[in-house]
Amino acid sequence: MIQTIKAELEYARDTLDRLGMLGFKKPLEVSGTVRGWLEGAYPSLKGELARSQLGELAPVLIERLARSENPDVAVAAFDRFLAGLHGGARLFSLLKQNPDLVSLVALTLGTAPRLSDILARYPEAMDALLEPSFFGALPDEAKLEANLKLTLGESASYEDLLDRLRMFGQEQMFLIGARILSGTVSAEQAGEAFARIADVVIRALHRIVEDTFVQNHGRIKGQKTALLALGKLGGREMTATSDLDLIIVYDFDAENPQSDGPRPLYGAQYFARMTQRLISALTSQTNYGALYQVDMRLRPSGRSGPVATRLDAFQDYQDTEAWTWEHLALTRARVVSGPPELRQTIERTISEVLRRKRDRAQVAADVRVMRDKIAEELSEVAKLIEGYLELLANRDKLFALMRKEIVEIRDQFATPRRTEIVDNEFEQDIEDLIQREDMVVTVSHLGYVKRVPLSTYRAQKRGGKGRAGMQT
């Protein structure tokens, strides 16, 4: 027994020394974390097969995690990954057979927490990393649309369809992120690829939402809707966390403004409801997260304007009311979804606005105002950052602020104490804490003792065996 304990201690000492040599600053914590994996600390590790696969993978995995910029942080990231993983045996088997893939996973977990969260939720995304074509050309729109159509074709309901859209979008984002980390795509190529995914998802969702909406509310004669992208999406410079700057433009036959469905809607109300449904489909959280955040502040009249804009109102606003900065935003605008005729009309309107002759002095003045406003906002942010850094660097100031905020919370929300703690002025036994009252103690035929207050005993009837049921 003693020899066994000595051997285990020696092994533990060697393990800690080895982890220290690999570059881990807290080898004891890392050792405990790995031991927890092998003992099935998470649901993904409960199966014997999963634990055995991870046990065989562990030496290579720890070695590759040790090569990251911060090995301890990388192990903690892999621990979070395992905590959120759905079924690990297959993934561990893939990693064991592909050591280079272990390096990519270690790099991802150590430097890109968003990608590691996606990988934990969709471990099947690892399959694409094993394809020989993965490090070749990025998929074009036709390929993405074909894959998405195949994925959505298996949907059992509208909710299932939204989940599948999110799975598709996030898996594709993970694959692009992996390409960025591996150095096989440039930032410019990645921006175009992220925008390409968004284009495909938006077009599919636009079609699905419109078809679903029509089932309930019918169609308006001559109705057409288009989605105009601006900002990073419009300029094809997206990142994995970019939101979508969108304007929804519609048109219909003004002489027949009511829809023909079982629950008809009228004109602008119809398109506002459809737009809200589309935004909800893009932004709502499901079991698989959200697709994108949507920013519609660039629409005519900004937040105060309607969520969807009729074509003639869009044209009139750009022609007579839009500010210079709004026209600058149109330089990156492009229609990402909509029928060809409406698309061409919108593109022609934007082209005419951008090509018109302008007062150079007025444009220069407007640009100067915009630059001054940007500089002012940057200065304010810089001051805030400077103040936060100064606060974090001064322990006394930090604790003083914490005390100040706690006092403010107390003063604002505290309620007066309802009890009072006083010194005991006399000797007190435990019996003194029992309330004094008249009791009745009864003993049943089987020897059970029952103790009840006298008032309760008097009130009990036959079923309670009180006074009426007592036998002497």
Coordinates of C-alpha atoms in Angstrom, one line a residue:
M1 CA 0.0 0.0 0.0
I2 CA 2.8 2.4 1.0
Q3 CA 4.7 1.5 -2.2
T4 CA 1.6 2.3 -4.3
I5 CA 1.1 5.7 -2.6
K6 CA 4.8 6.5 -3.1
A7 CA 4.5 5.6 -6.8
E8 CA 1.5 7.8 -7.2
L9 CA 3.2 10.7 -5.6
E10 CA 6.2 10.2 -7.7
Y11 CA 4.1 10.1 -10.9
A12 CA 2.2 13.3 -9.8
R13 CA 5.5 15.1 -9.2
D14 CA 6.8 14.0 -12.6
T15 CA 3.6 15.2 -14.2
L16 CA 3.8 18.6 -12.6
D17 CA 7.5 18.9 -13.6
R18 CA 6.6 18.0 -17.2
L19 CA 3.8 20.5 -17.3
G20 CA 6.1 23.2 -16.0
M21 CA 8.7 22.4 -18.6
L22 CA 6.0 22.7 -21.3
G23 CA 5.3 26.3 -20.2
F24 CA 2.3 26.0 -18.0
K25 CA 2.5 28.6 -15.1
K26 CA -0.1 26.7 -13.0
P27 CA 0.7 23.0 -13.5
L28 CA -1.2 21.9 -10.5
E29 CA -4.5 23.5 -11.8
V30 CA -3.8 22.1 -15.3
S31 CA -3.2 18.6 -13.9
G32 CA -6.4 18.8 -11.9
T33 CA -8.4 19.9 -15.0
V34 CA -7.0 17.1 -17.1
R35 CA -7.8 14.6 -14.3
G36 CA -11.3 15.9 -14.3
W37 CA -11.7 15.2 -18.0
L38 CA -10.5 11.7 -17.7
E39 CA -12.9 11.1 -14.8
G40 CA -15.9 12.2 -16.8
A41 CA -16.4 15.7 -15.4
Y42 CA -18.8 16.7 -18.2
P43 CA -21.8 15.1 -19.9
S44 CA -19.7 14.7 -23.2
L45 CA -17.2 12.6 -21.2
K46 CA -19.6 10.2 -19.4
G47 CA -19.2 7.4 -22.0
E48 CA -16.4 5.0 -21.6
L49 CA -15.5 5.3 -25.3
A50 CA -15.2 9.1 -25.1
R51 CA -13.0 9.0 -22.0
S52 CA -10.7 6.3 -23.5
Q53 CA -10.4 8.3 -26.8
L54 CA -9.6 11.5 -24.9
G55 CA -7.1 9.6 -22.7
E56 CA -5.2 8.5 -25.8
L57 CA -5.4 12.0 -27.2
A58 CA -4.4 13.9 -24.0
P59 CA -0.6 13.8 -24.4
V60 CA -0.7 15.2 -27.9
L61 CA -3.4 17.7 -27.0
I62 CA -1.5 19.1 -24.0
E63 CA 1.6 19.4 -26.0
R64 CA -0.2 21.3 -28.8
L65 CA -2.0 23.5 -26.3
A66 CA 1.3 24.3 -24.6
R67 CA 2.5 25.9 -27.9
S68 CA -0.2 28.6 -27.8
E69 CA 0.6 32.1 -26.7
N70 CA -0.9 31.5 -23.2
P71 CA -1.0 27.7 -22.5
D72 CA -3.0 28.0 -19.2
V73 CA -5.7 30.1 -20.9
A74 CA -5.7 27.5 -23.8
V75 CA -6.4 24.7 -21.4
A76 CA -9.1 26.7 -19.7
A77 CA -10.7 27.3 -23.1
F78 CA -10.6 23.6 -24.0
D79 CA -12.2 22.9 -20.6
R80 CA -15.1 25.3 -21.5
F81 CA -15.2 23.6 -24.9
L82 CA -15.7 20.2 -23.3
A83 CA -18.3 21.6 -20.9
G84 CA -20.5 22.7 -23.9
L85 CA -19.7 19.8 -26.2
H86 CA -22.5 17.5 -27.3
G87 CA -21.0 14.0 -27.6
G88 CA -17.2 13.7 -27.7
A89 CA -16.2 10.2 -28.8
R90 CA -16.4 10.9 -32.6
L91 CA -14.6 14.3 -32.3
F92 CA -11.8 12.8 -30.2
S93 CA -11.4 10.0 -32.7
L94 CA -11.0 12.5 -35.5
L95 CA -8.5 14.5 -33.6
K96 CA -6.5 11.4 -32.6
Q97 CA -6.2 10.4 -36.3
N98 CA -5.2 13.9 -37.4
P99 CA -2.5 15.5 -35.2
D100 CA -2.4 18.6 -37.5
L101 CA -6.0 19.2 -36.8
V102 CA -5.2 19.1 -33.0
S103 CA -2.9 22.1 -33.6
L104 CA -5.6 24.0 -35.4
V105 CA -8.1 23.3 -32.7
A106 CA -5.6 24.3 -30.0
L107 CA -4.9 27.6 -31.9
T108 CA -8.7 28.2 -32.3
L109 CA -9.4 27.6 -28.6
G110 CA -6.4 29.7 -27.4
T111 CA -7.1 32.7 -29.6
A112 CA -10.7 32.7 -30.8
P113 CA -13.3 32.1 -28.0
R114 CA -16.2 32.8 -30.4
L115 CA -15.0 30.1 -32.8
S116 CA -14.5 27.7 -29.9
D117 CA -18.1 28.2 -28.8
I118 CA -19.3 27.4 -32.3
L119 CA -17.1 24.3 -32.4
A120 CA -18.5 23.1 -29.1
R121 CA -22.1 23.6 -30.4
Y122 CA -21.4 22.0 -33.8
P123 CA -18.5 19.5 -33.5
E124 CA -19.6 18.1 -36.9
A125 CA -18.1 21.3 -38.4
M126 CA -14.8 19.5 -37.9
D127 CA -15.7 17.2 -40.8
A128 CA -15.2 20.0 -43.3
L129 CA -11.6 20.6 -42.0
L130 CA -10.7 17.1 -43.0
E131 CA -11.8 17.6 -46.6
P132 CA -8.9 17.9 -49.1
S133 CA -10.7 20.8 -50.7
F134 CA -11.0 22.8 -47.4
F135 CA -7.8 24.7 -47.9
G136 CA -8.6 25.4 -51.6
A137 CA -10.9 28.0 -53.1
L138 CA -13.6 29.4 -50.8
P139 CA -17.1 28.3 -51.8
D140 CA -18.9 30.6 -54.2
E141 CA -22.6 31.6 -53.9
A142 CA -23.9 28.8 -56.0
K143 CA -22.2 26.2 -53.8
L144 CA -23.4 27.8 -50.6
E145 CA -26.9 28.1 -52.0
A146 CA -26.9 24.4 -53.0
N147 CA -25.7 23.4 -49.5
L148 CA -28.2 25.6 -47.8
K149 CA -31.1 24.3 -49.9
L150 CA -30.1 20.7 -49.0
T151 CA -30.0 21.6 -45.3
L152 CA -33.3 23.4 -45.3
G153 CA -35.0 20.7 -47.3
E154 CA -35.1 18.5 -44.2
S155 CA -36.9 21.0 -42.0
A156 CA -39.9 19.7 -40.2
S157 CA -41.3 23.1 -39.1
Y158 CA -40.7 26.9 -39.3
E159 CA -38.8 26.8 -36.0
D160 CA -36.7 23.9 -37.2
L161 CA -36.0 25.8 -40.3
L162 CA -34.7 28.8 -38.3
D163 CA -32.5 26.4 -36.3
R164 CA -31.1 24.9 -39.5
L165 CA -30.3 28.4 -40.9
R166 CA -28.4 29.2 -37.8
M167 CA -26.5 25.9 -37.9
F168 CA -25.5 26.5 -41.5
G169 CA -24.5 30.2 -40.9
Q170 CA -22.4 29.5 -37.8
E171 CA -20.7 26.4 -39.3
Q172 CA -19.7 28.4 -42.3
M173 CA -18.4 31.3 -40.1
F174 CA -16.4 28.8 -38.2
L175 CA -14.8 27.4 -41.3
I176 CA -13.8 30.9 -42.5
G177 CA -12.4 31.6 -39.0
A178 CA -10.3 28.4 -39.2
R179 CA -9.0 29.5 -42.6
I180 CA -8.0 32.9 -41.1
L181 CA -6.2 31.3 -38.2
S182 CA -4.4 28.9 -40.5
G183 CA -3.2 31.8 -42.7
T184 CA -4.8 30.4 -45.9
V185 CA -7.1 33.4 -46.5
S186 CA -6.4 37.2 -46.3
A187 CA -8.5 39.6 -44.3
E188 CA -10.0 40.9 -47.6
Q189 CA -10.9 37.4 -48.8
A190 CA -12.5 36.7 -45.4
G191 CA -14.5 39.9 -45.5
E192 CA -15.9 38.9 -48.9
A193 CA -16.6 35.3 -47.7
F194 CA -18.5 36.5 -44.6
A195 CA -20.6 38.8 -46.8
R196 CA -21.2 36.0 -49.2
I197 CA -22.6 33.8 -46.4
A198 CA -24.8 36.7 -45.3
D199 CA -26.1 37.3 -48.8
V200 CA -27.1 33.6 -49.2
V201 CA -28.8 33.5 -45.8
I202 CA -30.6 36.8 -46.2
R203 CA -32.0 35.7 -49.6
A204 CA -33.2 32.4 -48.3
L205 CA -34.8 33.9 -45.2
H206 CA -36.4 36.7 -47.3
R207 CA -38.1 34.2 -49.5
I208 CA -39.1 32.0 -46.5
V209 CA -40.6 34.8 -44.4
E210 CA -42.5 36.2 -47.4
D211 CA -44.0 32.9 -48.3
T212 CA -45.0 32.2 -44.6
F213 CA -46.4 35.7 -44.3
V214 CA -48.5 35.3 -47.5
Q215 CA -50.1 32.2 -46.1
N216 CA -51.6 34.2 -43.3
H217 CA -52.2 37.6 -45.0
G218 CA -52.2 37.0 -48.7
R219 CA -50.6 39.3 -51.3
I220 CA -51.2 42.9 -52.3
K221 CA -51.5 43.4 -56.1
G222 CA -48.2 44.2 -57.6
Q223 CA -46.2 43.8 -54.4
K224 CA -42.4 43.7 -54.5
T225 CA -39.8 43.9 -51.7
A226 CA -36.1 44.3 -51.8
L227 CA -33.3 44.3 -49.2
L228 CA -30.7 47.0 -49.6
A229 CA -27.4 46.4 -47.8
L230 CA -25.1 49.1 -46.6
G231 CA -22.1 49.4 -44.3
K232 CA -19.8 46.4 -44.0
L233 CA -22.3 44.0 -45.7
G234 CA -22.8 46.4 -48.6
G235 CA -19.1 46.9 -49.0
R236 CA -18.3 43.2 -48.6
E237 CA -16.0 43.9 -45.7
M238 CA -17.7 41.8 -42.9
T239 CA -16.2 40.1 -39.9
A240 CA -17.7 37.2 -37.9
T241 CA -19.3 39.7 -35.5
S242 CA -20.5 42.4 -38.0
D243 CA -24.2 43.4 -37.8
L244 CA -26.3 43.9 -40.9
D245 CA -27.1 47.5 -42.0
L246 CA -30.3 47.0 -44.0
I247 CA -33.0 49.1 -45.7
I248 CA -36.2 47.4 -46.8
V249 CA -37.8 48.9 -49.9
Y250 CA -41.2 47.9 -51.2
D251 CA -43.7 48.8 -53.9
F252 CA -47.3 47.8 -54.8
D253 CA -50.3 48.8 -56.8
A254 CA -51.6 51.9 -55.0
E255 CA -55.1 51.4 -56.4
N256 CA -55.4 48.0 -54.7
P257 CA -53.7 48.4 -51.4
Q258 CA -55.4 45.6 -49.4
S259 CA -54.0 42.1 -49.2
D260 CA -56.2 39.2 -50.3
G261 CA -55.5 36.7 -47.5
P262 CA -57.6 35.3 -44.7
R263 CA -56.3 38.1 -42.4
P264 CA -55.9 41.0 -44.8
L265 CA -53.6 44.0 -44.1
Y266 CA -53.5 47.4 -45.7
G267 CA -50.6 48.9 -47.6
A268 CA -47.8 50.2 -45.3
Q269 CA -49.0 48.1 -42.4
Y270 CA -48.6 44.9 -44.5
F271 CA -44.9 45.6 -45.3
A272 CA -44.1 46.9 -41.8
R273 CA -45.4 43.6 -40.3
M274 CA -43.4 41.6 -42.9
T275 CA -40.3 43.5 -42.1
Q276 CA -40.6 43.0 -38.4
R277 CA -41.1 39.3 -39.0
L278 CA -37.9 39.2 -41.2
I279 CA -35.9 41.1 -38.5
S280 CA -37.1 38.7 -35.8
A281 CA -36.1 35.7 -37.9
L282 CA -32.6 37.1 -38.3
T283 CA -32.0 38.3 -34.7
S284 CA -34.1 36.1 -32.4
Q285 CA -32.3 33.7 -30.1
T286 CA -33.1 30.0 -30.6
N287 CA -31.4 26.9 -29.2
Y288 CA -28.7 27.6 -31.8
G289 CA -28.2 31.3 -31.0
A290 CA -28.9 34.2 -33.3
L291 CA -27.9 34.7 -36.9
Y292 CA -27.1 38.4 -37.0
Q293 CA -27.9 41.7 -35.3
V294 CA -29.7 44.1 -37.6
D295 CA -29.1 47.9 -37.7
M296 CA -31.7 49.9 -39.5
R297 CA -30.7 53.4 -38.5
L298 CA -29.6 54.2 -42.1
R299 CA -33.1 53.9 -43.3
P300 CA -34.8 57.2 -44.4
S301 CA -35.5 59.4 -41.3
G302 CA -33.5 57.0 -39.2
R303 CA -35.1 55.6 -36.0
S304 CA -38.1 58.0 -36.4
G305 CA -38.9 56.6 -39.9
P306 CA -41.0 53.5 -40.8
V307 CA -39.1 50.2 -40.7
A308 CA -39.9 49.6 -44.4
T309 CA -39.9 52.4 -47.1
R310 CA -42.0 52.6 -50.2
L311 CA -40.0 53.0 -53.4
D312 CA -41.3 56.5 -54.2
A313 CA -40.7 57.7 -50.7
F314 CA -37.1 56.3 -50.8
Q315 CA -36.5 58.1 -54.1
D316 CA -38.0 61.4 -52.8
Y317 CA -36.1 61.3 -49.5
Q318 CA -32.7 60.7 -51.3
D319 CA -33.5 63.4 -53.8
T320 CA -34.7 66.2 -51.4
E321 CA -34.0 65.4 -47.7
A322 CA -31.0 63.1 -47.3
W323 CA -27.9 64.5 -45.6
T324 CA -24.5 64.3 -47.2
W325 CA -23.4 61.5 -44.9
E326 CA -26.5 59.5 -46.0
H327 CA -25.4 59.8 -49.6
L328 CA -21.9 58.8 -48.6
A329 CA -23.4 55.6 -47.1
L330 CA -25.0 54.9 -50.5
T331 CA -21.6 54.5 -52.0
R332 CA -21.5 51.0 -50.3
A333 CA -25.1 50.2 -51.0
R334 CA -26.2 47.1 -53.0
V335 CA -29.4 45.1 -53.3
V336 CA -28.9 41.7 -51.8
S337 CA -32.4 40.3 -52.3
G338 CA -35.4 41.2 -54.4
P339 CA -37.0 40.8 -57.8
P340 CA -34.9 42.0 -60.8
E341 CA -37.2 44.9 -61.8
L342 CA -37.2 46.5 -58.3
R343 CA -33.5 45.8 -57.9
Q344 CA -32.7 47.7 -61.1
T345 CA -35.0 50.6 -60.1
I346 CA -33.2 51.0 -56.8
E347 CA -29.8 50.7 -58.3
R348 CA -30.7 53.4 -60.9
T349 CA -32.0 55.7 -58.2
I350 CA -28.8 55.3 -56.2
S351 CA -26.6 55.9 -59.3
E352 CA -28.5 59.1 -60.1
V353 CA -28.1 60.4 -56.6
L354 CA -24.4 59.7 -56.5
R355 CA -23.7 61.1 -59.9
R356 CA -25.5 64.4 -59.5
K357 CA -23.5 67.7 -59.5
R358 CA -22.8 69.0 -56.0
D359 CA -21.6 72.2 -54.4
R360 CA -18.0 71.3 -53.5
A361 CA -17.9 73.9 -50.8
Q362 CA -21.0 72.6 -49.1
V363 CA -19.8 69.0 -49.4
A364 CA -16.4 70.0 -47.8
A365 CA -18.3 71.8 -45.0
D366 CA -20.5 68.8 -44.3
V367 CA -17.5 66.5 -44.3
R368 CA -15.7 68.8 -41.9
V369 CA -18.7 68.7 -39.5
M370 CA -18.7 64.9 -39.7
R371 CA -15.0 64.6 -39.1
D372 CA -15.2 67.0 -36.1
K373 CA -18.1 64.9 -34.6
I374 CA -16.1 61.7 -35.1
A375 CA -13.0 63.3 -33.5
E376 CA -15.1 64.5 -30.6
E377 CA -16.6 61.1 -30.0
L378 CA -13.1 59.5 -30.2
S379 CA -11.8 62.0 -27.7
E380 CA -14.6 61.2 -25.3
V381 CA -14.0 57.4 -25.6
A382 CA -10.2 58.0 -25.2
K383 CA -10.9 59.9 -21.9
L384 CA -13.1 57.1 -20.7
I385 CA -10.5 54.5 -21.5
E386 CA -7.8 56.6 -19.8
G387 CA -9.9 56.9 -16.7
Y388 CA -10.7 53.2 -16.5
L389 CA -7.0 52.3 -16.9
E390 CA -6.0 54.7 -14.2
L391 CA -8.7 53.2 -11.9
L392 CA -7.5 49.7 -12.6
A393 CA -4.0 50.7 -11.8
N394 CA -4.8 52.3 -8.5
R395 CA -6.1 49.8 -5.9
D396 CA -7.2 52.4 -3.4
K397 CA -9.2 54.3 -6.0
L398 CA -10.8 51.1 -7.2
F399 CA -11.9 50.1 -3.7
A400 CA -13.1 53.6 -2.9
L401 CA -15.3 53.5 -5.9
M402 CA -16.6 50.1 -5.0
R403 CA -17.4 51.3 -1.4
K404 CA -19.1 54.4 -2.8
E405 CA -21.3 52.4 -5.1
I406 CA -22.2 49.9 -2.4
V407 CA -23.2 52.8 -0.1
E408 CA -25.3 54.3 -2.9
I409 CA -27.1 51.0 -3.4
R410 CA -27.7 50.7 0.3
D411 CA -29.1 54.2 0.6
Q412 CA -31.4 53.7 -2.4
F413 CA -32.7 50.2 -1.8
A414 CA -32.1 49.3 1.9
T415 CA -35.1 48.8 4.2
P416 CA -35.0 49.4 8.0
R417 CA -34.0 46.4 10.1
R418 CA -37.1 44.8 11.7
T419 CA -35.2 43.0 14.5
E420 CA -32.7 44.1 17.0
I421 CA -29.6 42.3 18.4
V422 CA -29.0 43.0 22.1
D423 CA -26.7 41.7 24.8
N424 CA -28.1 38.8 26.9
E425 CA -28.7 40.3 30.4
F426 CA -29.4 37.0 32.2
E427 CA -28.6 33.3 31.9
Q428 CA -30.7 31.5 29.4
D429 CA -31.3 27.8 28.7
I430 CA -32.6 26.2 25.5
E431 CA -35.9 25.5 27.2
D432 CA -36.4 29.2 27.7
L433 CA -36.7 29.6 23.9
I434 CA -39.8 27.2 23.8
Q435 CA -43.1 29.1 23.8
R436 CA -45.1 28.6 27.0
E437 CA -48.6 27.2 26.2
D438 CA -51.0 24.5 27.5
M439 CA -50.5 21.2 25.7
V440 CA -52.2 17.8 25.6
V441 CA -50.1 14.7 25.3
T442 CA -51.9 11.5 24.1
V443 CA -50.7 8.0 23.7
S444 CA -52.2 5.7 21.2
H445 CA -53.0 1.9 21.6
L446 CA -49.8 1.2 19.7
G447 CA -47.7 3.4 21.9
Y448 CA -47.4 6.5 19.6
V449 CA -47.2 9.8 21.4
K450 CA -48.9 12.9 20.1
R451 CA -48.5 16.4 21.4
V452 CA -50.9 19.2 20.4
P453 CA -51.9 22.6 21.8
L454 CA -55.0 22.5 24.0
S455 CA -57.0 24.8 21.7
T456 CA -56.3 22.5 18.8
Y457 CA -57.2 19.4 20.8
R458 CA -60.6 20.9 21.8
A459 CA -61.5 21.8 18.3
Q460 CA -60.7 18.4 16.7
K461 CA -63.5 16.1 15.9
R462 CA -63.7 12.4 15.6
G463 CA -61.3 12.1 12.6
G464 CA -58.6 14.0 14.5
K465 CA -59.1 11.8 17.6
G466 CA -59.5 15.0 19.7
R467 CA -61.7 15.4 22.7
A468 CA -64.8 13.9 21.0
G469 CA -62.9 10.7 20.1
M470 CA -60.9 10.2 23.3
Q471 CA -61.4 7.1 25.4
T472 CA -60.4 7.0 29.0

